[in-house]
Amino acid sequence: MQVPAPFEYERATSVEEAIGLLEKLGDGARIVAGGHSLLPMMKLRLANFDYLVDINDLHDELGYITVEADQVRIGAMARHRELLESNELGAAFPIFADAERVIADPVVRNRGTLGGALCQADPAEDLSAVCTTLGASCVIQGRGGERVVTMEDFHRGPYETAVGAAEMLVEVRIPLRPNGSSAYEKVERRAGDWAVVSSGAAVWMDDGVIADARVGLAAVGANTAGLPEISAALRGQAPSEELYARAGEIAARSCDAATDTRGSADYKRHLADELTRRALRRSVARINERA
Amino acid sequence: MTAVSETPVTAFEDNDQSPVGYGRMLRKEDPRFIRGKGRYIDDVQLPGMLHLAILRAPMAHGRLVSIDTTKAAAHPKVKLVVTGAMLAEKGLAWMPTLSNDVQAVLVTDKVRFQGQEVAFVVAEDRYAARDALELIDVEYDMLTPVIDVRKALEADAPVIRDDLEGKTDNHCFDWETGDAAATEAAFAQADVVVREDIVYPRVHPAPMETCGAVADYDGVDGKLTLYSTTQAPHAHRTLYAIVAGLPEHKIRVLAGDIGGGFGNKVPIYPGYVCAIVGSLLTGKPVKWVEDRSENLTSTGFARDYVMRGEIAATRDGKILAIRTNVLADHGAFNGTAAPVKYPAGFFGVFTGSYDLQAAYCKMTAVYTNKAPGGVAYACSFRITEAVYLVERIVDCLAHELDMDPVQLRLKNFIRPEQFPYETKTGWVYDSGEYESTMREAMRIAGYEELRREQAQKRERGELMGIGVAFFTEAVGAGPRKDMDILGLGMADGSELRVHPTGKAVLRISCMSQGQGHETTFAQIVAEEIGIPPADIQVVNGDTDQTPFGLGTYGSRSTPVSGAAAALVARKVRDKARIIASGMLEVSVAALDWEKGAFHVKGDPSKSVTIQDIAMRAHGAGDLPEGIEGGLEAQICYNPSNLTYPNGAYICVVDVDAGTGRVKVRRFIAVDDCGTRINPMIIEGQVHGGLTDGVGMALMEIIAFDEDGNCTSGSLMDYLIPTAMEVPDWETGFTVTPSPHHPIGAKGVGESATVGSPPAIVNAVVDALKPFGIRHADMPLTPSRVWDAMQGRPQPPI
């Protein structure tokens, strides 16, 4: 059995209390939500903390998925399984269910949370790519109130986020626009593995042309990255295989692929291309199906 | 021979049967497993038990400069800290391996692989023991590691084994088999010669339960009780007696339930010895259970063969000869568990299932700065590598000849009338009906239809592959004149006692790790003496309670111990017959045996059951003259030959042309393991082995970076397949009994692990045929498949 280094444990029953505990306990404290990334790292002693502040009791408060007229608000404690099973979320953003189906396994999905996934800031993490693709913003709460940052600003590098001392991510907001759809494509070596590469796409149509489109990649860079150049190339164009190919070419060229045990850099660039095409194609097909 | 097809099992009612003998029945051991009542090593709790943790080396090659345990020893919960130097004082710093090499228990001079044992701590709980490891200060001088097996013998390669006197290189051993000159002559007259470099990368058995031990030394009566994860309790006991100088009768090894072995639990690991030393020094029971990373990085790996295969044939597809040159990576110590005269295990069966004119293999084994081991993961003593080589190279030949791989095999199979068949490397195959077995697999698969579908898909640019493999294994080691492990002959004992009420206890020397021995062995005895399996308790895994034998690995339980069980039951039946003759007042020759009872020939109404006889044997009534009371017997079975199970496997894959992802769509496995004792258990073993094969073919590799860091040290990095990666297995069988085995059975536990990787790789390579691919090495991850599609397949190491 792998055992973590000694640590103390506190359980928060409100956001306020969690922030208070973080404030009191200082740098050595860390929030634990689902724990499916943090605890394995602690057991391997890759991460050692003096205190864990358990926020699982906040699920009632922060476990919501609320679809409003112009945005979807998701509480940081919404669990993977809830994201997967939410029909409303699936209708608004099919990309969530696409991604959730290939995130880890049911045991992890029963516990892992959206907030935990984003705060882990793993470069290969799927929900980060989903939120990047959808242009989400993150609500960070501290003693002085809340602030809202974009996904681009939220991730500062591998395993680093904009969440400061005595702050916590409480909500993710995703703008909801008409006549759009989305999709997620991932290649993994085995079910439950981290992505070799994945690509998310979101497309909004207007009268037969692409009004806007976004693509986000995972596992090919320091953080999941949005690709504004693709958005620019697609806007105002009618969807076509040639257009997807152009987007794929931009994705391959723009990503930062490195050779590792999951695959060669060449292969990953190829996947960025191939999966971007597939995600765009599927997004547009979904819009057409609905129309 | 009979050929019976099986459709995939969708209903399980037929399993819930109670055969008095062979047949489907649910496993007797499963109720305790599925209720969480199994007793695995970590379930052992003894009063006053302490916990042991091992400090492991962070680098692959480094000289130990100093080690300071002061701070660790001062930890309030720490009872003992032991270094290599302390073990050396007791003469315990080194121990023999199963291949007559030595291995460090704890490092005394230098580190030879990352994860090697450097020191250990014994503490009041496992948390304190683990924490105290971080308080040990060790200083190392880094040395250049030898990681690339191909460079291990270069003149300037650092010498890893400078502990061996006079050692100036990393050479481990040379081995050859077959006839080099005859093979050269056959190659010279061949129309076609195909060569391919084929790598079987290092993989790991990764059993669900890791290795561990609880040592409990009683200082008053001088008895050591060792609970440990061992596939060979008796062999281990004898070795502990030899290594530690403890009298053998004062050592009791208890294996309990084992959560998977696959060869990983054959060797004695330093951790076991550390636990024993810990208990000797503290006078308390000491538990050591390795964590997952320790298991993956330091215990017995498998494979790691770099092979060049060559095959010679006539233009019309008659195979003349096979030749291979193998570079074997044995890691830092030669820890291979194989019969002593077989340093390459049974790799000699690389001639496969084919009638050849000649064959030759030359092997060079080397030391590298990697974990020791070498025979594990259900490999049947290197038959996995041999079968992979031959089944891959035969497919390469089919590719060159543009011949259907099934037709090529059918043309070259050893024919039924040629058995017993002596191969060109000296193995005497006992029996087989290869063509019938192959055709049964083709029938289940719908082979011709699959080929038609493939042709249509190729026209559309879709990548569908059909892979075929036919294997012959040599299992059931083995005849004691040829086979021993460290001088211990590979025979197996068995004891059967029938209690007065007709219930029985069978004591066997082999050791289940999940194979279902408690069921299968009860069925073997039931078949012979007619006592229902439910009434027969099977005891294994306790050296105080079972006869000597070499344990369970290499699919040897049924071929050796199973034979012993059948023969000891016949011995009991022979005695029962004499008692019955007294009870029925006729001569023994006047009795007929019908399973479970003797009756007077011609008068079935005059009959006594085995239960009646058991009561008489223990009762007050008279027994025939010269017959002692009781109904029990004991034997030791020395097999006259190995058994040679075989099978035909067909795999269908679809490869995503855009991503290189391989989907195993269908897998048809037709096994011939001779007499089938419990078909449900056989199917379970086959399903498990096929899943192993998917793992090896598509995802598993123990990899190292150039500094010798193991990059596969967790189950996030070392991938094993899940239900998502495997299809619904389609199994079938033929039955060609072994002529020399008492019940005609052959081993089957490893057949699927041996046979499935080549079938899967052959299927993927077949799918990639439009790209001109003839070979691609495992593991066929999406990236490696895509590389192959780009025309640049890379070896994995």
PDB file of C-alpha atoms in Angstrom, chain B residues 702-782:
ATOM      1  CA  ILE B 702       8.112  -1.800 -18.867  1.00  0.00           C
ATOM      2  CA  ALA B 703      10.123   1.033 -20.325  1.00  0.00           C
ATOM      3  CA  PHE B 704      13.255   2.839 -19.187  1.00  0.00           C
ATOM      4  CA  ASP B 705      14.674   6.199 -20.061  1.00  0.00           C
ATOM      5  CA  GLU B 706      18.312   6.497 -21.044  1.00  0.00           C
ATOM      6  CA  ASP B 707      19.330   7.042 -17.427  1.00  0.00           C
ATOM      7  CA  GLY B 708      17.699   3.791 -16.411  1.00  0.00           C
ATOM      8  CA  ASN B 709      14.692   5.322 -14.732  1.00  0.00           C
ATOM      9  CA  CYS B 710      11.750   2.989 -15.029  1.00  0.00           C
ATOM     10  CA  THR B 711       8.988   4.972 -16.704  1.00  0.00           C
ATOM     11  CA  SER B 712       6.331   2.328 -16.107  1.00  0.00           C
ATOM     12  CA  GLY B 713       6.238   2.384 -12.338  1.00  0.00           C
ATOM     13  CA  SER B 714       2.531   2.836 -11.767  1.00  0.00           C
ATOM     14  CA  LEU B 715      -0.674   1.564 -13.296  1.00  0.00           C
ATOM     15  CA  MET B 716      -1.160   4.998 -14.841  1.00  0.00           C
ATOM     16  CA  ASP B 717       2.009   4.394 -16.836  1.00  0.00           C
ATOM     17  CA  TYR B 718       1.968   0.628 -17.134  1.00  0.00           C
ATOM     18  CA  LEU B 719      -1.328   0.007 -18.839  1.00  0.00           C
ATOM     19  CA  ILE B 720      -3.230  -3.212 -18.427  1.00  0.00           C
ATOM     20  CA  PRO B 721      -6.340  -3.798 -20.473  1.00  0.00           C
ATOM     21  CA  THR B 722      -9.866  -3.278 -19.238  1.00  0.00           C
ATOM     22  CA  ALA B 723     -13.168  -4.739 -20.353  1.00  0.00           C
ATOM     23  CA  MET B 724     -13.370  -1.820 -22.787  1.00  0.00           C
ATOM     24  CA  GLU B 725     -10.467  -3.152 -24.869  1.00  0.00           C
ATOM     25  CA  VAL B 726     -11.568  -6.732 -25.233  1.00  0.00           C
ATOM     26  CA  PRO B 727     -14.290  -8.318 -27.350  1.00  0.00           C
ATOM     27  CA  ASP B 728     -16.670 -11.072 -26.340  1.00  0.00           C
ATOM     28  CA  TRP B 729     -14.313 -14.014 -26.494  1.00  0.00           C
ATOM     29  CA  GLU B 730     -15.386 -16.853 -28.766  1.00  0.00           C
ATOM     30  CA  THR B 731     -13.967 -20.092 -27.469  1.00  0.00           C
ATOM     31  CA  GLY B 732     -14.036 -23.580 -28.843  1.00  0.00           C
ATOM     32  CA  PHE B 733     -12.092 -26.756 -28.327  1.00  0.00           C
ATOM     33  CA  THR B 734     -10.873 -30.028 -29.646  1.00  0.00           C
ATOM     34  CA  VAL B 735      -9.847 -32.901 -27.401  1.00  0.00           C
ATOM     35  CA  THR B 736      -6.671 -34.830 -28.146  1.00  0.00           C
ATOM     36  CA  PRO B 737      -5.690 -36.505 -24.889  1.00  0.00           C
ATOM     37  CA  SER B 738      -2.096 -36.718 -23.805  1.00  0.00           C
ATOM     38  CA  PRO B 739      -1.132 -40.369 -24.235  1.00  0.00           C
ATOM     39  CA  HIS B 740       1.206 -40.464 -21.259  1.00  0.00           C
ATOM     40  CA  HIS B 741      -0.774 -38.460 -18.726  1.00  0.00           C
ATOM     41  CA  PRO B 742      -2.901 -40.594 -16.365  1.00  0.00           C
ATOM     42  CA  ILE B 743      -6.083 -38.758 -17.291  1.00  0.00           C
ATOM     43  CA  GLY B 744      -5.011 -37.455 -20.686  1.00  0.00           C
ATOM     44  CA  ALA B 745      -5.010 -33.844 -19.536  1.00  0.00           C
ATOM     45  CA  LYS B 746      -2.593 -31.134 -20.587  1.00  0.00           C
ATOM     46  CA  GLY B 747      -1.912 -27.779 -18.954  1.00  0.00           C
ATOM     47  CA  VAL B 748      -3.977 -24.856 -20.218  1.00  0.00           C
ATOM     48  CA  GLY B 749      -3.358 -21.984 -17.815  1.00  0.00           C
ATOM     49  CA  GLU B 750      -0.960 -20.130 -20.069  1.00  0.00           C
ATOM     50  CA  SER B 751      -2.133 -21.211 -23.497  1.00  0.00           C
ATOM     51  CA  ALA B 752      -4.046 -18.050 -24.201  1.00  0.00           C
ATOM     52  CA  THR B 753      -1.287 -15.755 -22.967  1.00  0.00           C
ATOM     53  CA  VAL B 754       1.124 -17.591 -25.223  1.00  0.00           C
ATOM     54  CA  GLY B 755      -1.093 -17.813 -28.269  1.00  0.00           C
ATOM     55  CA  SER B 756      -2.913 -14.503 -28.365  1.00  0.00           C
ATOM     56  CA  PRO B 757      -0.161 -11.871 -28.829  1.00  0.00           C
ATOM     57  CA  PRO B 758       0.969 -13.215 -32.213  1.00  0.00           C
ATOM     58  CA  ALA B 759      -2.647 -13.526 -33.377  1.00  0.00           C
ATOM     59  CA  ILE B 760      -3.316  -9.891 -32.485  1.00  0.00           C
ATOM     60  CA  VAL B 761      -0.076  -8.566 -33.950  1.00  0.00           C
ATOM     61  CA  ASN B 762      -0.586 -10.657 -37.078  1.00  0.00           C
ATOM     62  CA  ALA B 763      -4.042  -9.112 -37.384  1.00  0.00           C
ATOM     63  CA  VAL B 764      -2.763  -5.555 -37.031  1.00  0.00           C
ATOM     64  CA  VAL B 765       0.047  -6.168 -39.512  1.00  0.00           C
ATOM     65  CA  ASP B 766      -2.497  -7.724 -41.878  1.00  0.00           C
ATOM     66  CA  ALA B 767      -4.659  -4.620 -41.537  1.00  0.00           C
ATOM     67  CA  LEU B 768      -1.655  -2.490 -42.455  1.00  0.00           C
ATOM     68  CA  LYS B 769      -0.838  -4.562 -45.538  1.00  0.00           C
ATOM     69  CA  PRO B 770      -1.906  -1.740 -47.886  1.00  0.00           C
ATOM     70  CA  PHE B 771       0.987   0.233 -46.435  1.00  0.00           C
ATOM     71  CA  GLY B 772       3.460  -2.504 -47.353  1.00  0.00           C
ATOM     72  CA  ILE B 773       4.034  -3.395 -43.700  1.00  0.00           C
ATOM     73  CA  ARG B 774       5.413  -6.849 -42.930  1.00  0.00           C
ATOM     74  CA  HIS B 775       6.216  -6.397 -39.268  1.00  0.00           C
ATOM     75  CA  ALA B 776       5.622  -3.998 -36.401  1.00  0.00           C
ATOM     76  CA  ASP B 777       6.680  -4.585 -32.823  1.00  0.00           C
ATOM     77  CA  MET B 778       4.521  -4.629 -29.728  1.00  0.00           C
ATOM     78  CA  PRO B 779       3.081  -2.730 -28.005  1.00  0.00           C
ATOM     79  CA  LEU B 780       0.938  -1.538 -30.903  1.00  0.00           C
ATOM     80  CA  THR B 781      -0.205   1.699 -29.333  1.00  0.00           C
ATOM     81  CA  PRO B 782      -1.972   4.182 -31.600  1.00  0.00           C
TER      82      PRO B 782
END
